[in-house]
Amino acid sequence: MASFSAEDEISLQSMVRQLLQSVKEKLSSAPSAECAEEVLLHLEETDEHFHNYELVKYLRHYIKSSLGSVIDDETERCSFAQSQVEGSGYDTLVQRVTKRTRESKDYTFMNQEQLQLIAEQLDPSQPEEVRKEAMQTLCSAPPSDVLNCECWSVLHKNLTAALADPDSTFTERILRFFAKTFSSSPLNMAREVYTSLAKHLESSFVSSHKPILLTGVDINNPEVVRMLKKIRLLNDYQKEVPSFWIRHPEKYMEEIIESTLSLLSVTQESSSQMLLDPVFYLSMVDTKAVWFKKWMHAYYSRTVVLRLLEKRYKSLIIAAIEQCFSYYESSQSGADENTKTASSLPYPGIKQKTFYSRKELQYLYFVHSLNVLGRLLIYKHGRKLFPIKLKNRKESVSLCDLVVLFTHIMLYCRNGQKRTLGAYAGNDYKIMVHQNCDECTLTFLADILARIASSEAGISLFLYGEKTDSTKDSTAAAHVIAQFSKKLLSDDITILTESDLLPVVKGSFLFVCRQMYHTCEGLQVLAPYQLHVCIAGAWRKESLLDSLLNFASTPRGLLLLQQTGVINECIHFMFSRFTKTLQVNRSEKFGYDALVTQVAATAPGAVALQKSGFIQAFVSELWAALECARDDVRVIHPKPTPVDPIDRSCQKSFLALVNLLSSFHAVYELLGKQHLPSKNEYSLREVPTSFVDVFDRLVIVNSVAKMNSLFNYDQSHIFGLRLLNVLCCNLDTLLLLESQYKVCEMLFNAQGENITDSSTGSQNIIIDGLSVERNHILVRMNVIGGPCERFLPPRVMLQTNDPYPWPMFSSYPLPKCYIPEVTGTADPKQDHELLRFLSFGGTDQKVTWLDNCKRIFCNTIKTKPGVLRGSVYGELLEKFITHTYDIPSNCVFERSEYKERSIGAALVKSWRRACKVRIRGTSSLPVLAERSARDG
């Protein structure tokens, strides 16, 4: 290859460059040059595209062309010579290669005798060279064979004892064997190695050789390096083992957790000097306590950790809290010194540190403790560990005390961090930190406030403070938050005016206000600040529109939203998020469905919903669920026949329409003064786009064309009748539908089409799901009143010979079985003033009797409301009407002169329909029936 030409060298350089470019990410992630070399050596094993690189192809071709013939000749010569000299029964070439491979160091299988010999050679009484050679041999053996051998107990004991050997090379080989065991052995084997390593570290710290921390720690010190390697090996396994220990018995996990907590609980006792405990080393290796976060993530391991902390190792929590108090107190007493200390910590772009001062180690331990305590506070059972009694404090530390401590630390560290970072990276970085640090702090603070305000107790705390005296509004947190939010919207805070994060800060604090003003009390407190006007006039982008939209969660807030004139924009924004199926914020108590119901309760809100596309989206979703199958369902799996009147796949659409049409205002805006688009022919692909179309296709099914246009006629029509049944519960909606579309007449006609003539001449109605639904709706629409004034027939059939024993209502008059009998007799057991007054048929003047009746009735309602029952009301109504009937009308109503135009004026259709319904309903009362009979 030394005779390469210049062109060959250029080509080879490009191939090498291509290979290095392909493995650039793997090389850059390697922590050292040795690791990068290992990556290149094992590239064929780890890179699936290895044989596609041009350099590999070139080298393979070069080797084959240069040495291929020589290898073939030599192989053939050796095979022929061996077969001639040693005979055909001797080793073949393949056997020789296999033997050579099996005897190599990389392919070692050890029997029990060899492992027993290694265990004896690792005894501390053996010479150093013998132990090193035995350890080297052991590292080449598979860990599973070593852990399953008969002499593992002796071997384990000698390995643990050898960890204290002063020779760093020897101990490093043991750590490599342990690391190999962690990566390739199951938990039941690896936990023995882990617990032995943890116990070794614990014994080394408990011994009299515990290092004393005077000025700091030099990580180039061989003793410190050895200790850091052992702690890091433990920490790496701590972070990996939670992913698979759930597949093993709990006792294995408990052994690992308990050995770890026992190691970390080793602390200094009574000493004037600061000792370097295991937790300091762990803080240097894992400052943010990632191991504890992973252990606390799953309930399976979290219960064990919290149980051990509560029963045996509460000293760990005590030490963490004391460290936080110590850091806060030292920060208050020496701010300048702490700032100087913190400024020496390494940051990105700074050369790696080799010496950590005492202050820096204290700070690392503080950060580690902060993460551990923060993880405990997240979970309910972790908070149950408090209050905790500290050694140097009289009172126990409660949860509230700990949160206050964290708040004080956060307030202190803000300015120090700005000076610290600014001292490192020059003026540019300092300016950037000064611009963004306050904004980030405000954002985090707003997030904390929003979480507090997500509960009723938190909102009460913001609105009224800790005291019950609600007259001191100036001291309540809600006023401070509202004033600050208003200043943010008005750009009155000059420090934040030019910040790029100002919109984020605005949205964060407005979200806190949203948590308060979606309640009536919060809206009342925040109303004087006119936040809705400020939001509407400040910035109409998405985050503020979302904040403005939440005014719609209360009726008065919806009114304020309409007065700002941006209700259409807010509803359009809500619809855009609805179509993207975005979740509402984690602190919200309800989603956009509740807001749609609230907005649709007013006429402007219903119009805005229709303009935004909400109605069309609901209708399209309904039609897809009701009449169309899912697109991802294969044809060979037909849609199952629904068992319930409204299939589960359509329930969501049904509830959406019911919520939307829960008020008369929404129904009037969507149906009022609109004709049904009835057609002679409907296409099967014709999809409704409005609620009028849905009402025409699913409710008013009065033609064969509409029946044929539905794929699932029974299910779809029952859906429409159920929707009509809900709408008719509102009397205004009932009158509108009846006067505009004559719904009763349509239902009567449909019932008439189900009548069959029998041979005896009697007429019977075919009983099916549709006729039962229509019968229920007709009774509901024609008998107005509560449960004591009418009997509604059920909408289900019985599994008997007579599936529906209730009479069908297909024409007037209404069957009497649906109207209860109102009796006017009083209960003789009820002895009170009102009943005695009604029983006494006095001869007083009619007007005087009415006045006395009103007085006694009001007095009875105030003093004894429980004695008034239905029978008493019936008798009271009858007596009252009897006495009122004899009073001249001019004593009650003033006479008025009617003009001819007034007399001839026509009533509105809905009014006329209301009069007919009321007359038909009251005509069935026994009081009027008796009066008409007496007058007749």
XYZ file of C-alpha atoms in Angstrom, residues 161 463 575 641 809 824 851 935:
8
model
C -12.557 -8.064 51.291
C -59.973 35.731 48.069
C -63.369 25.834 18.102
C -76.719 -4.296 15.931
C -102.232 7.619 22.828
C -110.146 17.275 47.891
C -107.616 37.988 53.536
C -122.859 25.725 36.732
